[in-house]
mmCIF file of N, CA and C in Angstrom:
data_model
loop_
_atom_site.group_PDB
_atom_site.id
_atom_site.type_symbol
_atom_site.label_atom_id
_atom_site.label_comp_id
_atom_site.label_asym_id
_atom_site.label_seq_id
_atom_site.Cartn_x
_atom_site.Cartn_y
_atom_site.Cartn_z
ATOM 1 N N GLN A 1 0.764 -1.069 -0.057
ATOM 2 C CA GLN A 1 -0.108 -0.237 -0.162
ATOM 3 C C GLN A 1 0.767 1.551 0.082
ATOM 4 N N VAL A 2 0.847 1.781 -1.062
ATOM 5 C CA VAL A 2 2.330 2.934 -1.011
ATOM 6 C C VAL A 2 0.945 3.951 -1.661
ATOM 7 N N HIS A 3 1.290 5.678 -0.809
ATOM 8 C CA HIS A 3 0.673 6.130 -1.707
ATOM 9 C C HIS A 3 1.280 7.894 -1.651
ATOM 10 N N LEU A 4 1.422 8.701 -2.905
ATOM 11 C CA LEU A 4 1.943 10.056 -2.750
ATOM 12 C C LEU A 4 1.287 11.417 -2.207
ATOM 13 N N THR A 5 1.772 12.013 -1.631
ATOM 14 C CA THR A 5 0.933 12.906 -1.063
ATOM 15 C C THR A 5 1.526 13.918 -1.576
ATOM 16 N N GLU A 6 0.919 14.960 -2.734
ATOM 17 C CA GLU A 6 1.885 16.573 -2.992
ATOM 18 C C GLU A 6 1.208 17.340 -1.984
ATOM 19 N N SER A 7 1.589 18.825 -1.743
ATOM 20 C CA SER A 7 0.857 19.624 -1.168
ATOM 21 C C SER A 7 1.917 20.949 -1.955
ATOM 22 N N GLY A 8 1.618 22.097 -1.283
ATOM 23 C CA GLY A 8 1.752 23.424 -2.025
ATOM 24 C C GLY A 8 1.599 24.129 -2.417
ATOM 25 N N GLY A 9 0.517 24.132 -2.952
ATOM 26 C CA GLY A 9 0.038 24.566 -4.299
ATOM 27 C C GLY A 9 -0.535 25.667 -3.862
ATOM 28 N N GLY A 10 -1.301 26.463 -4.692
ATOM 29 C CA GLY A 10 -2.023 27.735 -4.206
ATOM 30 C C GLY A 10 -2.519 29.012 -5.346
ATOM 31 N N LEU A 11 -2.457 30.449 -5.175
ATOM 32 C CA LEU A 11 -2.908 30.988 -5.457
ATOM 33 C C LEU A 11 -1.478 31.608 -5.857
ATOM 34 N N VAL A 12 -0.608 32.536 -6.619
ATOM 35 C CA VAL A 12 -0.214 33.466 -6.835
ATOM 36 C C VAL A 12 0.470 34.241 -7.583
ATOM 37 N N GLN A 13 0.699 35.784 -7.585
ATOM 38 C CA GLN A 13 0.917 36.235 -8.907
ATOM 39 C C GLN A 13 1.599 36.233 -9.797
ATOM 40 N N ALA A 14 2.077 36.236 -11.083
ATOM 41 C CA ALA A 14 2.918 36.429 -12.216
ATOM 42 C C ALA A 14 4.322 36.815 -11.655
ATOM 43 N N GLY A 15 5.081 35.839 -12.178
ATOM 44 C CA GLY A 15 6.185 36.191 -11.304
ATOM 45 C C GLY A 15 6.706 35.617 -9.909
ATOM 46 N N GLY A 16 5.782 35.550 -9.155
ATOM 47 C CA GLY A 16 6.092 34.889 -8.301
ATOM 48 C C GLY A 16 6.844 32.983 -8.033
ATOM 49 N N SER A 17 7.045 32.451 -7.182
ATOM 50 C CA SER A 17 7.463 31.502 -6.579
ATOM 51 C C SER A 17 6.275 30.431 -6.082
ATOM 52 N N LEU A 18 6.772 29.282 -6.290
ATOM 53 C CA LEU A 18 5.822 28.162 -5.024
ATOM 54 C C LEU A 18 7.099 26.898 -5.229
ATOM 55 N N ARG A 19 6.921 26.338 -4.191
ATOM 56 C CA ARG A 19 7.426 25.222 -3.934
ATOM 57 C C ARG A 19 7.040 24.217 -3.640
ATOM 58 N N LEU A 20 6.426 22.962 -3.850
ATOM 59 C CA LEU A 20 5.384 21.836 -4.061
ATOM 60 C C LEU A 20 6.331 20.539 -3.446
ATOM 61 N N SER A 21 5.738 19.664 -3.011
ATOM 62 C CA SER A 21 6.096 18.523 -2.436
ATOM 63 C C SER A 21 5.192 17.634 -2.274
ATOM 64 N N CYS A 22 6.146 16.204 -2.322
ATOM 65 C CA CYS A 22 5.801 14.679 -2.717
ATOM 66 C C CYS A 22 6.570 13.982 -1.986
ATOM 67 N N VAL A 23 5.482 13.273 -0.848
ATOM 68 C CA VAL A 23 5.867 12.391 0.032
ATOM 69 C C VAL A 23 5.755 11.001 -0.209
ATOM 70 N N ALA A 24 6.158 10.178 -0.854
ATOM 71 C CA ALA A 24 6.217 9.117 -0.853
ATOM 72 C C ALA A 24 5.929 8.151 0.626
ATOM 73 N N SER A 25 4.543 6.811 0.867
ATOM 74 C CA SER A 25 4.546 6.712 2.121
ATOM 75 C C SER A 25 3.859 5.084 1.730
ATOM 76 N N GLY A 26 4.126 4.539 3.044
ATOM 77 C CA GLY A 26 3.401 2.823 2.873
ATOM 78 C C GLY A 26 4.240 1.439 2.469
ATOM 79 N N ALA A 27 3.763 0.902 2.051
ATOM 80 C CA ALA A 27 5.104 -0.370 2.213
ATOM 81 C C ALA A 27 6.491 0.112 1.190
ATOM 82 N N ILE A 28 7.179 0.323 1.391
ATOM 83 C CA ILE A 28 8.220 0.819 0.280
ATOM 84 C C ILE A 28 9.278 0.119 1.077
ATOM 85 N N TYR A 29 10.319 0.110 -0.576
ATOM 86 C CA TYR A 29 11.489 -1.193 -0.184
ATOM 87 C C TYR A 29 12.289 -0.065 -0.876
ATOM 88 N N LYS A 30 11.816 0.817 -1.601
ATOM 89 C CA LYS A 30 12.565 1.582 -2.475
ATOM 90 C C LYS A 30 11.770 2.203 -3.360
ATOM 91 N N VAL A 31 12.160 3.794 -3.488
ATOM 92 C CA VAL A 31 11.901 5.049 -4.359
ATOM 93 C C VAL A 31 12.332 4.951 -5.374
ATOM 94 N N ASN A 32 12.624 4.841 -6.828
ATOM 95 C CA ASN A 32 13.479 5.016 -7.933
ATOM 96 C C ASN A 32 13.145 6.230 -8.380
ATOM 97 N N ASN A 33 12.668 6.262 -10.024
ATOM 98 C CA ASN A 33 12.641 7.422 -10.678
ATOM 99 C C ASN A 33 11.252 8.044 -10.233
ATOM 100 N N MET A 34 11.353 9.142 -9.854
ATOM 101 C CA MET A 34 10.141 10.330 -9.369
ATOM 102 C C MET A 34 10.402 11.321 -10.642
ATOM 103 N N ALA A 35 9.040 12.433 -10.421
ATOM 104 C CA ALA A 35 8.594 12.611 -11.465
ATOM 105 C C ALA A 35 7.670 14.101 -10.788
ATOM 106 N N TRP A 36 7.232 15.090 -11.400
ATOM 107 C CA TRP A 36 5.928 16.036 -11.622
ATOM 108 C C TRP A 36 5.664 16.322 -13.038
ATOM 109 N N HIS A 37 4.269 16.249 -12.793
ATOM 110 C CA HIS A 37 3.716 16.458 -14.579
ATOM 111 C C HIS A 37 2.440 17.346 -14.077
ATOM 112 N N ARG A 38 2.163 18.088 -15.243
ATOM 113 C CA ARG A 38 0.786 18.961 -14.836
ATOM 114 C C ARG A 38 0.062 19.182 -16.038
ATOM 115 N N GLN A 39 -1.335 19.262 -15.698
ATOM 116 C CA GLN A 39 -2.261 19.067 -16.571
ATOM 117 C C GLN A 39 -3.275 20.560 -16.829
ATOM 118 N N ALA A 40 -3.080 21.592 -17.230
ATOM 119 C CA ALA A 40 -3.878 22.345 -17.746
ATOM 120 C C ALA A 40 -5.165 22.351 -18.338
ATOM 121 N N PRO A 41 -6.495 23.176 -17.857
ATOM 122 C CA PRO A 41 -7.913 23.115 -18.094
ATOM 123 C C PRO A 41 -7.931 22.845 -20.161
ATOM 124 N N GLY A 42 -8.692 21.954 -19.900
ATOM 125 C CA GLY A 42 -8.618 21.309 -21.334
ATOM 126 C C GLY A 42 -7.286 21.051 -21.897
ATOM 127 N N LYS A 43 -6.315 20.612 -21.880
ATOM 128 C CA LYS A 43 -5.015 19.791 -22.371
ATOM 129 C C LYS A 43 -4.928 19.331 -21.803
ATOM 130 N N GLN A 44 -3.885 18.310 -22.177
ATOM 131 C CA GLN A 44 -3.169 17.102 -21.997
ATOM 132 C C GLN A 44 -2.253 16.970 -20.708
ATOM 133 N N ARG A 45 -1.961 15.954 -20.325
ATOM 134 C CA ARG A 45 -0.934 16.138 -19.000
ATOM 135 C C ARG A 45 0.186 16.034 -19.325
ATOM 136 N N GLU A 46 1.479 17.000 -18.887
ATOM 137 C CA GLU A 46 2.513 16.830 -19.700
ATOM 138 C C GLU A 46 3.484 16.768 -18.809
ATOM 139 N N LEU A 47 4.583 16.469 -19.143
ATOM 140 C CA LEU A 47 5.829 15.932 -18.180
ATOM 141 C C LEU A 47 6.255 17.046 -17.522
ATOM 142 N N VAL A 48 7.134 17.958 -16.413
ATOM 143 C CA VAL A 48 7.697 18.842 -15.660
ATOM 144 C C VAL A 48 8.776 18.445 -15.952
ATOM 145 N N ALA A 49 9.506 17.485 -14.975
ATOM 146 C CA ALA A 49 10.394 17.537 -14.800
ATOM 147 C C ALA A 49 10.603 15.927 -14.379
ATOM 148 N N THR A 50 11.909 14.886 -14.613
ATOM 149 C CA THR A 50 11.930 13.979 -13.547
ATOM 150 C C THR A 50 13.503 13.975 -12.765
ATOM 151 N N ILE A 51 13.690 13.487 -11.943
ATOM 152 C CA ILE A 51 14.801 12.920 -10.709
ATOM 153 C C ILE A 51 14.438 11.558 -10.654
ATOM 154 N N THR A 52 16.429 11.019 -10.907
ATOM 155 C CA THR A 52 16.811 9.228 -10.802
ATOM 156 C C THR A 52 16.933 9.733 -9.131
ATOM 157 N N SER A 53 16.742 7.828 -8.697
ATOM 158 C CA SER A 53 17.369 8.102 -7.181
ATOM 159 C C SER A 53 18.843 8.731 -7.003
ATOM 160 N N GLY A 54 19.787 8.646 -7.984
ATOM 161 C CA GLY A 54 21.020 8.831 -7.883
ATOM 162 C C GLY A 54 21.026 10.577 -8.215
ATOM 163 N N GLY A 55 20.271 11.097 -8.782
ATOM 164 C CA GLY A 55 19.510 13.080 -8.499
ATOM 165 C C GLY A 55 20.071 13.225 -10.003
ATOM 166 N N ILE A 56 19.908 12.169 -11.080
ATOM 167 C CA ILE A 56 19.938 13.144 -12.044
ATOM 168 C C ILE A 56 18.985 13.887 -13.021
ATOM 169 N N THR A 57 18.828 14.981 -13.101
ATOM 170 C CA THR A 57 17.556 15.885 -13.736
ATOM 171 C C THR A 57 17.305 15.861 -15.041
ATOM 172 N N THR A 58 16.120 15.757 -15.132
ATOM 173 C CA THR A 58 15.651 16.644 -16.666
ATOM 174 C C THR A 58 14.315 17.604 -16.664
ATOM 175 N N TYR A 59 13.889 18.360 -17.449
ATOM 176 C CA TYR A 59 13.075 18.922 -17.558
ATOM 177 C C TYR A 59 12.865 19.153 -18.819
ATOM 178 N N ALA A 60 11.364 19.763 -18.827
ATOM 179 C CA ALA A 60 10.808 19.917 -20.396
ATOM 180 C C ALA A 60 11.217 21.894 -20.506
ATOM 181 N N ASP A 61 11.418 21.767 -21.813
ATOM 182 C CA ASP A 61 12.018 23.142 -22.323
ATOM 183 C C ASP A 61 11.435 24.341 -21.496
ATOM 184 N N SER A 62 10.246 24.546 -21.698
ATOM 185 C CA SER A 62 9.714 25.658 -20.917
ATOM 186 C C SER A 62 9.929 25.947 -19.350
ATOM 187 N N MET A 63 10.090 24.801 -18.776
ATOM 188 C CA MET A 63 10.562 25.245 -17.493
ATOM 189 C C MET A 63 12.137 25.126 -17.077
ATOM 190 N N GLU A 64 12.898 24.571 -17.874
ATOM 191 C CA GLU A 64 14.532 24.683 -17.439
ATOM 192 C C GLU A 64 14.613 26.044 -17.175
ATOM 193 N N GLY A 65 15.576 26.320 -16.146
ATOM 194 C CA GLY A 65 16.028 27.441 -15.840
ATOM 195 C C GLY A 65 14.877 28.446 -14.721
ATOM 196 N N ARG A 66 13.346 28.251 -14.831
ATOM 197 C CA ARG A 66 12.620 28.615 -14.084
ATOM 198 C C ARG A 66 12.585 27.473 -12.765
ATOM 199 N N PHE A 67 11.983 25.873 -12.922
ATOM 200 C CA PHE A 67 11.781 24.844 -11.981
ATOM 201 C C PHE A 67 12.859 24.229 -12.295
ATOM 202 N N GLY A 68 13.181 24.109 -10.736
ATOM 203 C CA GLY A 68 14.334 23.128 -9.773
ATOM 204 C C GLY A 68 13.295 21.944 -9.315
ATOM 205 N N ILE A 69 13.592 20.654 -9.722
ATOM 206 C CA ILE A 69 13.451 19.302 -8.885
ATOM 207 C C ILE A 69 14.408 18.643 -8.060
ATOM 208 N N SER A 70 14.293 18.413 -7.077
ATOM 209 C CA SER A 70 15.119 17.918 -5.995
ATOM 210 C C SER A 70 14.185 17.103 -5.157
ATOM 211 N N ARG A 71 15.260 16.507 -4.671
ATOM 212 C CA ARG A 71 14.411 14.835 -3.422
ATOM 213 C C ARG A 71 15.236 14.691 -1.905
ATOM 214 N N ASP A 72 15.163 14.002 -1.632
ATOM 215 C CA ASP A 72 15.704 13.426 -0.694
ATOM 216 C C ASP A 72 15.087 11.925 -0.192
ATOM 217 N N ASN A 73 16.186 11.178 -0.519
ATOM 218 C CA ASN A 73 16.078 9.733 -0.300
ATOM 219 C C ASN A 73 15.304 9.416 0.684
ATOM 220 N N ALA A 74 16.624 9.636 1.857
ATOM 221 C CA ALA A 74 15.600 9.422 3.731
ATOM 222 C C ALA A 74 14.505 9.398 3.589
ATOM 223 N N LYS A 75 13.809 10.740 3.087
ATOM 224 C CA LYS A 75 12.456 11.259 3.230
ATOM 225 C C LYS A 75 11.523 10.581 2.396
ATOM 226 N N ASN A 76 12.287 9.791 1.392
ATOM 227 C CA ASN A 76 10.951 9.463 0.509
ATOM 228 C C ASN A 76 9.895 10.645 -0.231
ATOM 229 N N THR A 77 10.692 11.649 -0.230
ATOM 230 C CA THR A 77 10.120 13.436 -0.286
ATOM 231 C C THR A 77 10.885 14.044 -2.168
ATOM 232 N N VAL A 78 9.954 14.072 -2.743
ATOM 233 C CA VAL A 78 10.110 15.322 -3.604
ATOM 234 C C VAL A 78 10.020 16.493 -3.425
ATOM 235 N N TRP A 79 10.642 17.510 -4.389
ATOM 236 C CA TRP A 79 10.154 18.629 -4.433
ATOM 237 C C TRP A 79 10.200 19.609 -6.160
ATOM 238 N N LEU A 80 9.138 20.325 -6.022
ATOM 239 C CA LEU A 80 9.769 21.352 -7.459
ATOM 240 C C LEU A 80 9.383 22.490 -6.953
ATOM 241 N N GLN A 81 10.608 23.355 -7.411
ATOM 242 C CA GLN A 81 10.913 24.696 -6.760
ATOM 243 C C GLN A 81 10.257 25.528 -8.270
ATOM 244 N N MET A 82 9.535 26.634 -7.974
ATOM 245 C CA MET A 82 8.810 27.158 -9.274
ATOM 246 C C MET A 82 9.084 28.487 -9.026
ATOM 247 N N ASP A 83 9.768 28.842 -9.946
ATOM 248 C CA ASP A 83 10.128 30.553 -9.652
ATOM 249 C C ASP A 83 9.985 31.149 -10.990
ATOM 250 N N SER A 84 9.521 32.772 -11.108
ATOM 251 C CA SER A 84 9.029 32.757 -12.459
ATOM 252 C C SER A 84 7.630 32.731 -12.868
ATOM 253 N N LEU A 85 6.958 32.812 -12.093
ATOM 254 C CA LEU A 85 5.424 31.947 -12.562
ATOM 255 C C LEU A 85 5.100 32.664 -13.668
ATOM 256 N N LYS A 86 4.460 31.959 -14.445
ATOM 257 C CA LYS A 86 3.485 32.629 -15.377
ATOM 258 C C LYS A 86 1.691 32.314 -15.084
ATOM 259 N N ALA A 87 1.214 32.869 -16.139
ATOM 260 C CA ALA A 87 -0.168 32.666 -15.897
ATOM 261 C C ALA A 87 -0.124 30.780 -16.860
ATOM 262 N N GLU A 88 0.880 31.188 -17.739
ATOM 263 C CA GLU A 88 0.018 29.634 -18.436
ATOM 264 C C GLU A 88 1.377 28.703 -17.451
ATOM 265 N N ASP A 89 0.870 28.511 -16.403
ATOM 266 C CA ASP A 89 1.781 27.746 -15.543
ATOM 267 C C ASP A 89 0.478 26.968 -14.875
ATOM 268 N N THR A 90 -0.435 28.159 -15.076
ATOM 269 C CA THR A 90 -1.365 26.963 -14.067
ATOM 270 C C THR A 90 -2.057 25.975 -14.783
ATOM 271 N N ALA A 91 -1.894 25.154 -13.245
ATOM 272 C CA ALA A 91 -2.554 23.448 -13.699
ATOM 273 C C ALA A 91 -2.873 23.111 -12.483
ATOM 274 N N VAL A 92 -2.972 21.839 -12.562
ATOM 275 C CA VAL A 92 -3.369 20.503 -11.046
ATOM 276 C C VAL A 92 -1.794 19.845 -11.742
ATOM 277 N N TYR A 93 -0.879 19.936 -11.269
ATOM 278 C CA TYR A 93 0.550 19.390 -10.371
ATOM 279 C C TYR A 93 0.578 18.345 -10.021
ATOM 280 N N TYR A 94 0.952 17.000 -10.711
ATOM 281 C CA TYR A 94 0.939 15.826 -10.211
ATOM 282 C C TYR A 94 2.092 15.004 -9.636
ATOM 283 N N CYS A 95 2.200 14.692 -8.705
ATOM 284 C CA CYS A 95 3.717 12.946 -8.566
ATOM 285 C C CYS A 95 3.280 12.170 -8.823
ATOM 286 N N ASN A 96 4.581 11.658 -9.293
ATOM 287 C CA ASN A 96 4.298 10.605 -10.102
ATOM 288 C C ASN A 96 5.782 10.006 -9.662
ATOM 289 N N ALA A 97 6.046 8.603 -9.316
ATOM 290 C CA ALA A 97 7.434 7.420 -8.873
ATOM 291 C C ALA A 97 6.849 6.572 -8.897
ATOM 292 N N ASP A 98 8.235 5.891 -9.551
ATOM 293 C CA ASP A 98 7.819 4.279 -9.887
ATOM 294 C C ASP A 98 8.969 3.898 -8.629
ATOM 295 N N VAL A 99 7.829 2.758 -7.624
ATOM 296 C CA VAL A 99 8.061 2.126 -6.325
ATOM 297 C C VAL A 99 8.264 0.897 -5.868
ATOM 298 N N GLN A 100 9.255 0.412 -5.733
ATOM 299 C CA GLN A 100 9.321 -1.465 -5.529
ATOM 300 C C GLN A 100 9.089 -1.358 -4.041
ATOM 301 N N VAL A 101 7.876 -2.124 -4.380
ATOM 302 C CA VAL A 101 7.373 -2.808 -3.004
ATOM 303 C C VAL A 101 7.828 -4.003 -2.572
ATOM 304 N N SER A 102 8.727 -4.175 -3.603
ATOM 305 C CA SER A 102 10.066 -5.614 -2.647
ATOM 306 C C SER A 102 11.274 -5.148 -3.459
ATOM 307 N N ARG A 103 12.427 -6.451 -3.411
ATOM 308 C CA ARG A 103 13.269 -6.532 -3.915
ATOM 309 C C ARG A 103 13.156 -6.584 -5.678
ATOM 310 N N ASN A 104 12.061 -7.039 -5.550
ATOM 311 C CA ASN A 104 11.602 -7.843 -7.473
ATOM 312 C C ASN A 104 10.284 -6.834 -8.151
ATOM 313 N N TYR A 105 9.397 -6.008 -7.113
ATOM 314 C CA TYR A 105 8.765 -5.529 -7.987
ATOM 315 C C TYR A 105 8.391 -4.377 -7.550
ATOM 316 N N GLU A 106 8.376 -3.638 -8.700
ATOM 317 C CA GLU A 106 8.161 -1.789 -9.371
ATOM 318 C C GLU A 106 6.767 -1.604 -9.513
ATOM 319 N N PHE A 107 6.174 -0.668 -9.462
ATOM 320 C CA PHE A 107 4.766 -0.245 -9.619
ATOM 321 C C PHE A 107 4.978 1.060 -9.574
ATOM 322 N N ASN A 108 4.199 1.388 -10.773
ATOM 323 C CA ASN A 108 4.409 3.591 -10.220
ATOM 324 C C ASN A 108 3.211 3.523 -10.218
ATOM 325 N N TYR A 109 3.059 4.953 -9.575
ATOM 326 C CA TYR A 109 1.929 6.437 -8.767
ATOM 327 C C TYR A 109 1.946 6.738 -9.109
ATOM 328 N N TRP A 110 0.625 7.400 -9.128
ATOM 329 C CA TRP A 110 0.141 8.983 -8.683
ATOM 330 C C TRP A 110 -0.661 9.399 -8.071
ATOM 331 N N GLY A 111 -0.049 10.597 -7.586
ATOM 332 C CA GLY A 111 -0.449 11.195 -6.174
ATOM 333 C C GLY A 111 -2.001 12.258 -6.786
ATOM 334 N N GLN A 112 -2.565 12.701 -6.254
ATOM 335 C CA GLN A 112 -4.145 13.407 -5.976
ATOM 336 C C GLN A 112 -3.824 14.761 -6.880
ATOM 337 N N GLY A 113 -2.826 15.385 -7.100
ATOM 338 C CA GLY A 113 -2.410 16.063 -7.697
ATOM 339 C C GLY A 113 -3.232 17.871 -6.839
ATOM 340 N N THR A 114 -2.046 18.787 -6.829
ATOM 341 C CA THR A 114 -2.550 19.909 -6.782
ATOM 342 C C THR A 114 -2.325 21.056 -7.363
ATOM 343 N N GLN A 115 -3.699 22.083 -6.966
ATOM 344 C CA GLN A 115 -3.302 23.066 -7.597
ATOM 345 C C GLN A 115 -3.062 24.380 -7.672
ATOM 346 N N VAL A 116 -2.439 24.936 -9.066
ATOM 347 C CA VAL A 116 -1.648 26.087 -8.915
ATOM 348 C C VAL A 116 -2.296 27.098 -9.815
ATOM 349 N N THR A 117 -2.479 27.813 -8.805
ATOM 350 C CA THR A 117 -2.990 28.791 -10.268
ATOM 351 C C THR A 117 -2.659 30.587 -10.395
ATOM 352 N N VAL A 118 -1.828 30.796 -10.977
ATOM 353 C CA VAL A 118 -1.012 32.444 -11.426
ATOM 354 C C VAL A 118 -1.720 32.964 -11.828
ATOM 355 N N SER A 119 -2.228 34.525 -11.376
ATOM 356 C CA SER A 119 -2.678 35.394 -11.824
ATOM 357 C C SER A 119 -2.093 35.977 -12.436
ATOM 358 N N SER A 120 -2.490 36.464 -13.582
ATOM 359 C CA SER A 120 -1.575 37.533 -14.957
ATOM 360 C C SER A 120 -1.580 38.934 -14.199
#
């Protein structure tokens, strides 16, 4: 039984900053790759950033330079620092993780999402 819980969303003015958090909990053997995705109203879900268990990061082109992903393996936590926010960043942000529940079994999990609203 594994759960991902996001927090930190809210309303912010354009140019402002937010930091999202995601904590994995439950029967966890090891958390492997973690990622943030987002889904704006009327649009498909898109990848925002990824981070491996070793700390290697990737970003979508529109986010690199403004967003930063980081993690603490000891806390099973991943963060998304968002700076210079734009109205187009308004979306529900979802945490995603590949989690081993045993030495030989890995599953992909999604959080419930946290709303980020950026006012123009």
